[in-house]
């Protein structure tokens, strides 16, 4: 008599390709056991194929299949929803010695994952230009911005996004080069958006996320701009963010 | 839970979101895969809410893992409950199976040994889930590919015992009965006759892949004729039961699915009408001859 808990562990071990005594506990071995083991691999593989289509194109079938079968072994699914199964793949790639000399692989994987995150991230209310136009001169310095929950800010060491865009459109990707770039990803309505940002915009967004106010943004952006024009630059960013629907709420005191 | 007939439904799949909203097809209800909507926002919830405004929705889960020996996943149950609060579903269902153990999810519907120990284990867990959700759930029979040496009863006796003792309802998948009958060499009619009719709340119909010696439940093809024949027997045995077609792969046009669903209607509805006609009126009801007589237990219908 085998305890149910033990039987389930043995069965799962079989699905995961381990050598187990499962045949002692089933009355009809074939092809049923193989059907379950194949289905396990296939379902998880399909989930990763769906989450990382361009990574597959970048690596080619042989390398991609090797990567995902290793991932399936090292990161079995811990979430009831397949939606989250692939979440550790970018980190897993970074741990692989084989990929450490090719930073684009992890960056492109992380890019694809982050686009997925924006796709079903929480929505929110959106601030409109009227909120800003009503502000008095005294209110501007303490003005704070709450940004939309789908916003993500990322920096790459390579031209991962250019390569991703080409692969996505089934075109020949450009040569892989080292190139420091900053990007934002967010969802506008139901559509996932991304664009590159200059260093000063990146910092302004990060500061806003941390709760810094308009005066503080101006102060920090003096790294890139003369004091007499820095406020104009921050207002220009603010307008851009309103157009992009990046601002959830304008908080004035 | 009274046995309520909601008519004929289809699985809600993202391929059809826009078409459903644009054309408002004559489907009585849609069934979602609950886990697909355990997200914070974006298209999935947008379309779900929009379609919910026009159609009743049934919630069908794949990861409750009611038969697992892991503790029930409270976070999962919380997600399930908040989705139910959001859409007020006509049914909440999952499978009579286990999907995870040791915190690892197989994302497959795995069978259990059919014996008293399994029944006792599952019944306790169903009780917990039903208390937590504050309503009855439906559990679905599986397609299976192995039999366990520890089993000492038929699948239908196992299923019947579980739903009776846990006081839950049964989502009887007619295709799964056919698939398992072929794989395990039993008579599907014994199965249909062996389950408690008053607990059969919903049917699934689907296609499969037939390899001769065995069948795999793939949901990627039309329903086959032997399954339609079994469905007719089910209609005779169980009376009006909310029925839907599951299609998850090799997706056809929506109108093809609708045609398949209407075929289900044309098979079941004549049988249901005959059952209604054959209800014998008690003497005290002789002044009600002109009113429609619902068959026993039928509370509500949605057509159109
Ligand atoms: Fe089913």
Coordinates of C-alpha atoms and ligand atoms in Angstrom, one line a residue:
Chain A
X1 CA 0.0 0.0 0.0
X2 CA 1.5 3.3 -1.1
X3 CA 0.5 6.6 0.5
X4 CA -1.2 9.0 -1.9
X5 CA 1.5 11.6 -1.1
X6 CA 4.2 9.2 -2.1
X7 CA 2.4 8.1 -5.2
X8 CA 2.0 11.7 -6.3
X9 CA 5.7 12.5 -5.8
X10 CA 6.7 9.4 -7.7
X11 CA 4.3 10.3 -10.5
X12 CA 5.6 13.8 -10.7
X13 CA 9.2 12.5 -10.7
X14 CA 8.3 10.4 -13.7
X15 CA 6.9 13.4 -15.5
X16 CA 10.1 15.2 -14.8
X17 CA 12.1 12.5 -16.5
X18 CA 13.5 11.1 -13.2
X19 CA 14.0 7.3 -12.8
X20 CA 11.2 6.3 -10.4
X21 CA 9.4 3.1 -9.4
X22 CA 6.2 4.3 -11.0
X23 CA 5.7 1.2 -13.0
X24 CA 5.1 -0.7 -9.7
X25 CA 2.0 1.4 -9.2
X26 CA 0.2 1.4 -12.5
X27 CA -1.5 -1.5 -14.1
X28 CA -1.0 -0.6 -17.7
X29 CA 2.4 1.0 -18.3
X30 CA 2.4 1.9 -21.9
X31 CA 1.7 4.2 -23.6
X32 CA 0.0 6.0 -20.7
X33 CA 3.1 6.9 -18.7
X34 CA 4.8 8.2 -21.8
X35 CA 1.7 10.2 -22.8
X36 CA 1.8 12.0 -19.4
X37 CA 5.6 12.6 -19.6
X38 CA 5.4 14.0 -23.1
X39 CA 2.5 16.2 -22.2
X40 CA 4.4 17.7 -19.3
X41 CA 7.4 18.6 -21.4
X42 CA 5.2 19.8 -24.3
X43 CA 3.0 22.1 -22.2
X44 CA 5.9 23.8 -20.5
X45 CA 7.8 24.1 -23.7
X46 CA 4.8 25.7 -25.4
X47 CA 4.5 28.2 -22.6
X48 CA 8.1 29.3 -23.0
X49 CA 7.8 29.4 -26.8
X50 CA 4.8 31.7 -26.4
X51 CA 6.5 34.0 -23.9
X52 CA 9.9 34.1 -25.7
X53 CA 9.3 33.9 -29.5
X54 CA 12.2 36.2 -30.5
X55 CA 14.6 34.6 -28.1
X56 CA 13.9 31.4 -30.0
X57 CA 14.7 33.1 -33.3
X58 CA 17.9 34.7 -31.9
X59 CA 19.3 31.4 -30.6
X60 CA 18.0 29.0 -33.2
X61 CA 16.1 25.8 -32.5
X62 CA 19.0 23.7 -31.1
X63 CA 20.3 26.2 -28.6
X64 CA 16.8 27.4 -27.6
X65 CA 15.5 23.9 -27.0
X66 CA 18.6 23.1 -24.9
X67 CA 18.0 26.2 -22.9
X68 CA 14.4 25.6 -22.2
X69 CA 14.8 21.9 -21.4
X70 CA 17.5 22.9 -18.8
X71 CA 15.1 25.6 -17.5
X72 CA 12.3 23.1 -17.1
X73 CA 14.5 20.9 -15.0
X74 CA 15.9 23.8 -12.8
X75 CA 12.8 25.9 -12.5
X76 CA 9.8 23.6 -12.4
X77 CA 6.5 25.5 -12.3
X78 CA 5.8 26.9 -8.9
X79 CA 2.7 28.9 -9.8
X80 CA -0.8 27.5 -10.5
X81 CA -1.0 29.7 -13.6
X82 CA 1.3 28.9 -16.6
X83 CA 1.4 32.6 -17.1
X84 CA 4.2 32.8 -14.6
X85 CA 6.2 29.8 -15.5
X86 CA 8.7 31.6 -17.6
X87 CA 9.4 34.4 -15.2
X88 CA 12.9 33.2 -14.1
X89 CA 14.2 32.6 -17.6
X90 CA 16.2 35.9 -18.0
X91 CA 17.8 35.3 -14.6
X92 CA 18.5 31.7 -15.5
X93 CA 20.3 32.8 -18.7
X94 CA 22.4 35.2 -16.7
X95 CA 23.6 32.3 -14.5
X96 CA 24.7 30.2 -17.5
X97 CA 28.4 30.5 -18.1
X98 CA 27.7 29.8 -21.8
X99 CA 25.7 33.0 -22.1
X100 CA 27.8 35.3 -20.0
X101 CA 29.8 36.5 -23.0
X102 CA 26.6 37.2 -24.9
X103 CA 24.6 39.7 -22.7
X104 CA 22.1 40.3 -25.5
X105 CA 20.6 36.9 -24.9
X106 CA 19.5 37.7 -21.4
X107 CA 18.5 41.3 -22.3
X108 CA 16.3 40.2 -25.2
X109 CA 14.7 37.6 -23.0
X110 CA 14.1 40.1 -20.3
X111 CA 12.7 42.5 -22.9
X112 CA 10.1 39.9 -24.1
X113 CA 9.2 39.1 -20.5
X114 CA 8.7 42.8 -19.6
X115 CA 6.5 43.3 -22.6
X116 CA 4.3 40.4 -21.3
X117 CA 4.2 42.1 -17.9
X118 CA 2.9 45.3 -19.4
X119 CA 0.3 43.4 -21.4
X120 CA -1.7 42.4 -18.3
X121 CA -0.5 44.9 -15.7
X122 CA -3.0 46.8 -13.7
X123 CA -4.8 49.7 -15.4
X124 CA -5.4 53.0 -13.7
X125 CA -6.9 56.4 -14.0
X126 CA -5.0 58.8 -16.3
X127 CA -4.1 62.4 -15.5
X128 CA -5.0 64.9 -18.2
X129 CA -3.5 68.3 -19.1
X130 CA -6.2 70.2 -17.3
X131 CA -4.9 69.0 -14.0
X132 CA -1.7 70.8 -14.7
X133 CA -3.1 73.9 -16.3
X134 CA -5.1 74.7 -13.2
X135 CA -1.9 74.8 -11.0
X136 CA -0.9 78.1 -9.4
X137 CA 2.7 79.3 -9.5
X138 CA 3.1 78.4 -5.8
X139 CA 1.9 74.9 -6.4
X140 CA 4.5 74.0 -9.0
X141 CA 7.5 73.4 -6.8
X142 CA 5.8 70.8 -4.6
X143 CA 4.0 69.1 -7.5
X144 CA 4.3 65.3 -7.4
X145 CA 3.5 62.8 -10.0
X146 CA 2.1 59.3 -9.6
X147 CA 3.0 57.2 -12.6
X148 CA 0.9 54.4 -14.1
X149 CA 1.4 50.9 -12.7
X150 CA 2.4 49.3 -16.0
X151 CA 5.5 51.6 -16.4
X152 CA 8.9 49.8 -16.4
X153 CA 12.2 51.4 -16.9
X154 CA 15.1 49.4 -18.3
X155 CA 18.7 49.8 -19.4
X156 CA 20.5 47.6 -21.8
X157 CA 24.2 47.2 -22.6
X158 CA 23.4 46.0 -26.2
X159 CA 21.1 46.9 -29.1
X160 CA 18.7 44.2 -27.9
X161 CA 15.6 46.2 -28.8
X162 CA 16.7 46.8 -32.4
X163 CA 17.5 43.1 -32.8
X164 CA 14.2 42.2 -31.2
X165 CA 12.3 44.5 -33.5
X166 CA 13.8 43.0 -36.6
X167 CA 13.2 39.5 -35.4
X168 CA 9.6 40.4 -34.5
X169 CA 9.0 41.6 -38.0
X170 CA 10.8 38.5 -39.4
X171 CA 13.6 40.6 -40.8
X172 CA 17.3 40.1 -40.7
X173 CA 18.5 41.6 -37.4
X174 CA 21.3 44.1 -37.3
X175 CA 24.7 43.1 -36.1
X176 CA 24.8 42.8 -32.3
X177 CA 26.7 45.7 -30.8
X178 CA 27.4 47.0 -27.3
X179 CA 25.3 50.1 -26.9
X180 CA 24.1 51.6 -23.6
X181 CA 20.3 52.4 -24.1
X182 CA 17.5 53.3 -21.8
X183 CA 13.9 52.4 -22.4
X184 CA 10.5 52.7 -21.0
X185 CA 7.7 50.1 -21.4
X186 CA 4.1 50.9 -20.5
X187 CA 0.5 50.2 -21.6
X188 CA -1.6 53.0 -23.1
X189 CA -5.2 51.8 -22.9
X190 CA -4.9 48.2 -24.1
X191 CA -1.8 48.6 -26.2
X192 CA 1.7 48.0 -25.0
X193 CA 4.1 50.9 -25.8
X194 CA 7.8 51.4 -25.5
X195 CA 10.3 54.0 -26.5
X196 CA 13.9 55.0 -25.8
X197 CA 14.5 57.7 -23.3
X198 CA 17.4 60.1 -22.7
X199 CA 19.4 59.8 -19.5
X200 CA 17.7 62.9 -18.0
X201 CA 14.2 61.6 -18.7
X202 CA 15.1 58.2 -17.2
X203 CA 16.3 59.9 -14.0
X204 CA 13.2 62.2 -13.9
X205 CA 10.9 59.1 -14.1
X206 CA 12.9 57.3 -11.5
X207 CA 12.8 60.3 -9.1
X208 CA 9.0 60.6 -9.7
X209 CA 8.5 57.0 -8.8
X210 CA 10.4 57.7 -5.6
X211 CA 8.0 60.6 -4.8
X212 CA 10.3 63.5 -5.6
X213 CA 8.6 66.7 -6.4
X214 CA 9.0 69.2 -9.3
X215 CA 11.6 71.3 -7.5
X216 CA 13.7 68.2 -6.8
X217 CA 13.4 67.0 -10.4
X218 CA 14.7 70.4 -11.6
X219 CA 17.6 70.3 -9.1
X220 CA 18.7 66.8 -10.2
X221 CA 18.3 67.5 -13.9
X222 CA 20.8 70.4 -13.6
X223 CA 23.4 67.6 -14.2
X224 CA 22.4 67.9 -17.9
X225 CA 20.8 71.3 -18.2
X226 CA 21.6 74.9 -17.3
X227 CA 19.6 76.2 -14.3
X228 CA 17.7 78.8 -16.4
X229 CA 16.3 76.2 -18.8
X230 CA 15.9 73.1 -16.6
X231 CA 12.4 74.0 -15.5
X232 CA 11.4 74.2 -19.2
X233 CA 12.9 70.8 -19.8
X234 CA 11.0 69.3 -16.9
X235 CA 7.7 70.9 -18.1
X236 CA 8.4 69.5 -21.6
X237 CA 8.8 66.0 -20.1
X238 CA 5.7 66.4 -18.1
X239 CA 3.7 67.3 -21.3
X240 CA 5.2 64.3 -23.1
X241 CA 4.2 62.0 -20.2
X242 CA 0.7 63.4 -20.2
X243 CA 0.4 62.7 -23.9
X244 CA 1.8 59.2 -23.4
X245 CA -0.6 58.5 -20.6
X246 CA 2.2 57.8 -18.3
X247 CA 0.8 59.8 -15.4
X248 CA -1.8 58.4 -13.2
X249 CA -2.3 61.3 -10.9
X250 CA -1.0 64.9 -10.4
X251 CA -0.7 65.7 -6.7
X252 CA -0.6 69.4 -5.9
X253 CA -0.5 70.8 -2.4
Chain B
X1 CA -27.7 24.0 -5.5
X2 CA -30.8 23.4 -7.6
X3 CA -30.2 21.9 -11.0
X4 CA -30.4 24.9 -13.3
X5 CA -30.4 24.6 -17.1
X6 CA -28.5 27.5 -18.7
X7 CA -28.7 26.2 -22.3
X8 CA -25.8 25.9 -24.7
X9 CA -22.4 27.6 -24.3
X10 CA -18.9 27.8 -25.7
X11 CA -15.5 28.2 -24.3
X12 CA -14.4 31.8 -24.3
X13 CA -11.0 32.0 -26.1
X14 CA -9.1 35.1 -27.0
X15 CA -9.3 34.3 -30.7
X16 CA -13.0 35.1 -30.6
X17 CA -13.1 38.1 -28.2
X18 CA -13.7 40.8 -30.9
X19 CA -16.0 38.7 -33.0
X20 CA -18.2 38.0 -30.0
X21 CA -18.5 41.6 -29.1
X22 CA -19.1 42.7 -32.7
X23 CA -21.7 40.0 -33.7
X24 CA -23.3 39.0 -30.3
X25 CA -23.7 35.4 -31.4
X26 CA -26.6 33.3 -30.2
X27 CA -24.7 31.5 -27.5
X28 CA -26.4 31.2 -24.1
X29 CA -23.2 31.5 -22.0
X30 CA -19.5 31.3 -22.2
X31 CA -17.0 29.3 -20.1
X32 CA -13.6 30.8 -19.2
X33 CA -10.4 29.2 -18.0
X34 CA -10.3 30.9 -14.6
X35 CA -6.5 31.1 -14.3
X36 CA -6.3 33.1 -17.5
X37 CA -7.9 36.0 -15.7
X38 CA -5.8 35.9 -12.5
X39 CA -4.1 39.1 -13.8
X40 CA -4.3 42.8 -12.8
X41 CA -5.6 44.3 -16.0
X42 CA -5.2 44.7 -19.8
X43 CA -6.9 42.9 -22.6
X44 CA -8.0 39.7 -20.7
X45 CA -10.0 41.5 -18.0
X46 CA -11.2 44.2 -20.5
X47 CA -12.8 41.6 -22.8
X48 CA -14.0 39.5 -19.9
X49 CA -15.9 42.4 -18.4
X50 CA -17.3 43.5 -21.8
X51 CA -18.5 40.0 -22.7
X52 CA -19.8 39.5 -19.1
X53 CA -22.1 42.5 -19.7
X54 CA -23.9 40.5 -22.4
X55 CA -23.5 36.8 -21.4
X56 CA -23.6 34.6 -18.3
X57 CA -20.1 33.3 -17.6
X58 CA -19.0 29.9 -16.1
X59 CA -15.6 29.7 -14.4
X60 CA -13.6 26.6 -15.2
X61 CA -10.3 26.1 -13.4
X62 CA -7.4 23.8 -14.1
X63 CA -5.2 24.2 -11.1
X64 CA -7.3 23.8 -8.0
X65 CA -5.5 20.5 -7.5
X66 CA -8.3 19.2 -5.3
X67 CA -6.8 15.7 -5.1
X68 CA -3.3 16.9 -4.2
X69 CA -1.7 15.9 -0.9
X70 CA -0.2 19.4 -0.7
X71 CA -2.2 21.8 1.4
X72 CA -4.8 23.7 -0.6
X73 CA -3.3 26.8 -2.1
X74 CA -4.9 29.7 -0.2
X75 CA -3.5 32.3 -2.6
X76 CA -5.1 30.4 -5.5
X77 CA -8.4 30.2 -3.7
X78 CA -8.3 34.0 -3.0
X79 CA -7.8 34.6 -6.7
X80 CA -10.6 32.3 -7.5
X81 CA -12.9 34.1 -5.1
X82 CA -12.1 37.6 -6.3
X83 CA -12.7 36.6 -9.9
X84 CA -16.0 35.0 -8.9
X85 CA -16.9 38.3 -7.0
X86 CA -16.1 40.2 -10.2
X87 CA -18.1 38.2 -12.7
X88 CA -20.8 36.4 -10.6
X89 CA -20.4 33.2 -12.6
X90 CA -23.2 30.6 -13.2
X91 CA -20.8 27.8 -12.2
X92 CA -17.4 27.4 -10.6
X93 CA -15.8 24.2 -11.7
X94 CA -12.5 22.3 -11.8
X95 CA -11.4 18.7 -12.2
X96 CA -11.5 15.6 -10.1
X97 CA -7.7 15.2 -10.2
X98 CA -4.5 16.5 -8.8
X99 CA -2.1 18.8 -10.7
X100 CA 0.6 19.7 -8.2
X101 CA 2.7 18.1 -5.4
X102 CA 5.6 19.4 -3.4
X103 CA 4.8 22.9 -4.6
X104 CA 5.4 21.9 -8.2
X105 CA 2.7 22.3 -10.8
X106 CA 2.5 19.8 -13.6
X107 CA -0.2 21.9 -15.4
X108 CA -1.8 18.6 -16.3
X109 CA -4.9 16.9 -15.0
X110 CA -3.5 13.8 -13.3
X111 CA -5.6 10.8 -12.1
X112 CA -6.0 9.4 -8.6
X113 CA -6.3 5.8 -7.4
X114 CA -10.0 5.0 -7.1
X115 CA -10.3 4.0 -3.5
X116 CA -11.7 5.0 -0.1
X117 CA -8.5 6.8 0.9
X118 CA -8.6 9.1 -2.1
X119 CA -12.3 9.7 -1.6
X120 CA -11.9 10.7 2.0
X121 CA -9.0 13.0 1.2
X122 CA -10.8 14.8 -1.6
X123 CA -14.2 15.1 0.2
X124 CA -12.6 17.0 3.0
X125 CA -10.9 19.4 0.6
X126 CA -14.1 20.0 -1.4
X127 CA -15.9 20.8 1.8
X128 CA -13.2 23.4 2.6
X129 CA -13.3 24.9 -0.9
X130 CA -17.1 25.1 -0.9
X131 CA -17.1 26.7 2.5
X132 CA -14.5 29.2 1.4
X133 CA -16.3 30.1 -1.8
X134 CA -19.7 30.1 -0.1
X135 CA -21.2 28.0 -2.9
X136 CA -21.1 24.5 -4.4
X137 CA -18.5 23.7 -7.0
X138 CA -18.7 21.4 -10.0
X139 CA -16.0 18.8 -10.6
X140 CA -15.2 17.3 -13.9
X141 CA -14.3 13.7 -14.8
X142 CA -11.0 13.3 -16.6
X143 CA -9.6 11.7 -19.7
X144 CA -6.9 9.3 -18.3
X145 CA -4.1 7.2 -19.7
X146 CA -3.0 5.0 -16.7
X147 CA -4.8 3.0 -14.1
X148 CA -3.4 2.6 -10.6
X149 CA -2.9 -0.8 -8.9
X150 CA -4.3 0.8 -5.8
X151 CA -7.7 1.4 -7.4
X152 CA -10.5 -1.0 -6.1
X153 CA -13.6 0.5 -7.7
X154 CA -14.8 1.8 -11.1
X155 CA -14.2 5.4 -12.1
X156 CA -17.9 6.1 -12.1
X157 CA -18.3 4.7 -8.6
X158 CA -15.4 6.8 -7.4
X159 CA -16.8 10.0 -9.1
X160 CA -20.3 9.3 -7.7
X161 CA -19.1 8.7 -4.1
X162 CA -17.0 11.9 -4.2
X163 CA -19.8 14.2 -5.4
X164 CA -22.4 12.6 -3.1
X165 CA -20.3 12.7 0.0
X166 CA -18.9 16.2 -0.7
X167 CA -22.3 17.4 -1.8
X168 CA -20.9 19.0 -4.9
X169 CA -22.1 18.9 -8.5
X170 CA -20.7 17.0 -11.5
X171 CA -19.4 18.5 -14.7
X172 CA -19.7 15.4 -16.9
X173 CA -17.4 15.6 -19.9
X174 CA -18.9 13.2 -22.4
X175 CA -15.8 13.1 -24.6
X176 CA -13.7 12.3 -21.5
X177 CA -15.9 9.3 -20.8
X178 CA -15.5 8.1 -24.3
X179 CA -11.7 8.6 -24.3
X180 CA -11.3 6.9 -20.9
X181 CA -13.6 4.1 -22.0
X182 CA -11.5 3.4 -25.0
X183 CA -8.2 3.7 -23.1
X184 CA -9.3 1.5 -20.2
X185 CA -11.8 -0.8 -22.0
X186 CA -15.0 -0.1 -20.2
X187 CA -18.5 0.5 -21.5
X188 CA -19.2 4.2 -21.5
X189 CA -22.9 3.4 -21.0
X190 CA -22.1 1.8 -17.7
X191 CA -20.5 5.1 -16.8
X192 CA -23.4 7.2 -17.8
X193 CA -25.8 5.0 -15.9
X194 CA -23.6 4.8 -12.9
X195 CA -23.5 8.5 -11.9
X196 CA -26.1 10.4 -9.9
X197 CA -28.4 12.1 -12.4
X198 CA -29.5 14.9 -10.0
X199 CA -25.9 16.0 -9.7
X200 CA -25.1 16.3 -13.4
X201 CA -25.0 20.1 -13.7
X202 CA -22.9 20.7 -16.9
X203 CA -21.6 18.8 -19.9
X204 CA -18.4 19.3 -21.9
X205 CA -18.2 18.0 -25.5
X206 CA -14.9 18.0 -27.3
X207 CA -12.8 16.4 -30.0
X208 CA -9.8 14.2 -29.5
X209 CA -6.9 12.5 -31.3
X210 CA -7.5 8.8 -32.0
X211 CA -4.4 6.6 -32.4
X212 CA -6.3 3.4 -32.6
X213 CA -5.0 1.6 -29.5
X214 CA -5.4 4.7 -27.4
X215 CA -7.0 8.2 -27.6
X216 CA -5.6 11.5 -26.4
X217 CA -7.9 14.3 -25.3
X218 CA -6.6 17.1 -27.4
X219 CA -9.6 19.5 -27.9
X220 CA -8.3 20.2 -31.4
X221 CA -11.0 18.7 -33.6
X222 CA -14.8 18.4 -34.0
X223 CA -16.8 16.2 -31.7
X224 CA -16.9 12.6 -33.1
X225 CA -20.1 10.7 -33.8
X226 CA -19.8 8.1 -31.0
X227 CA -19.6 11.0 -28.6
X228 CA -22.7 12.6 -30.0
X229 CA -24.4 9.3 -29.6
X230 CA -23.4 9.2 -25.9
X231 CA -24.6 12.8 -25.5
X232 CA -28.0 11.7 -26.7
X233 CA -28.1 9.0 -24.1
X234 CA -27.0 11.5 -21.5
X235 CA -29.9 13.8 -22.5
X236 CA -32.3 10.9 -22.0
X237 CA -30.8 10.0 -18.6
X238 CA -30.1 13.4 -17.1
X239 CA -32.7 15.8 -18.7
X240 CA -31.7 19.4 -19.5
X241 CA -28.1 19.9 -18.7
X242 CA -26.1 23.0 -19.6
X243 CA -23.8 21.9 -22.4
X244 CA -20.8 23.4 -24.1
X245 CA -18.1 22.6 -26.6
X246 CA -14.5 22.9 -25.6
X247 CA -12.0 23.8 -28.3
X248 CA -8.5 24.8 -27.4
X249 CA -6.3 24.1 -30.4
X250 CA -6.4 24.1 -34.2
X251 CA -9.1 26.8 -33.7
X252 CA -11.8 26.9 -36.4
X253 CA -13.8 30.0 -37.3
X254 CA -16.4 31.0 -34.7
X255 CA -19.2 30.2 -37.0
X256 CA -18.0 26.6 -37.3
X257 CA -18.0 26.3 -33.6
X258 CA -21.5 27.8 -33.5
X259 CA -22.7 25.3 -36.0
X260 CA -21.3 22.5 -33.9
X261 CA -23.0 23.9 -30.8
X262 CA -26.3 24.2 -32.7
X263 CA -25.9 20.5 -33.6
X264 CA -25.8 19.8 -29.9
X265 CA -29.0 21.7 -29.5
X266 CA -30.7 19.8 -32.3
X267 CA -29.8 16.5 -30.7
X268 CA -30.8 17.4 -27.1
X269 CA -33.8 19.7 -27.4
X270 CA -36.2 17.2 -28.9
X271 CA -35.3 14.8 -26.1
X272 CA -35.8 17.5 -23.5
X273 CA -39.2 18.5 -25.0
X274 CA -40.4 14.9 -24.9
X275 CA -39.4 14.7 -21.3
X276 CA -41.4 17.8 -20.5
X277 CA -44.4 16.5 -22.4
X278 CA -44.3 13.2 -20.5
X279 CA -44.5 14.9 -17.1
X280 CA -47.8 13.6 -15.7
X281 CA -50.0 16.4 -14.3
X282 CA -51.3 15.9 -10.8
X283 CA -55.1 16.2 -10.6
X284 CA -55.0 19.5 -8.8
X285 CA -53.2 21.0 -11.8
X286 CA -55.9 20.4 -14.3
X287 CA -56.6 24.1 -14.7
X288 CA -53.1 24.8 -15.8
X289 CA -53.1 22.8 -19.0
X290 CA -52.2 25.7 -21.2
X291 CA -49.1 26.8 -19.2
X292 CA -45.7 25.4 -19.9
X293 CA -44.7 22.6 -17.6
X294 CA -41.0 22.7 -16.7
X295 CA -39.4 19.3 -16.2
X296 CA -38.5 18.6 -12.6
X297 CA -35.7 20.8 -11.2
X298 CA -35.5 23.1 -14.2
X299 CA -35.5 26.6 -12.8
X300 CA -34.3 28.9 -15.5
X301 CA -33.5 28.9 -19.2
X302 CA -31.7 31.3 -21.5
X303 CA -32.1 31.2 -25.2
X304 CA -31.0 33.5 -27.9
Ligands
LIG1 FE1 -13.7 19.0 -20.3

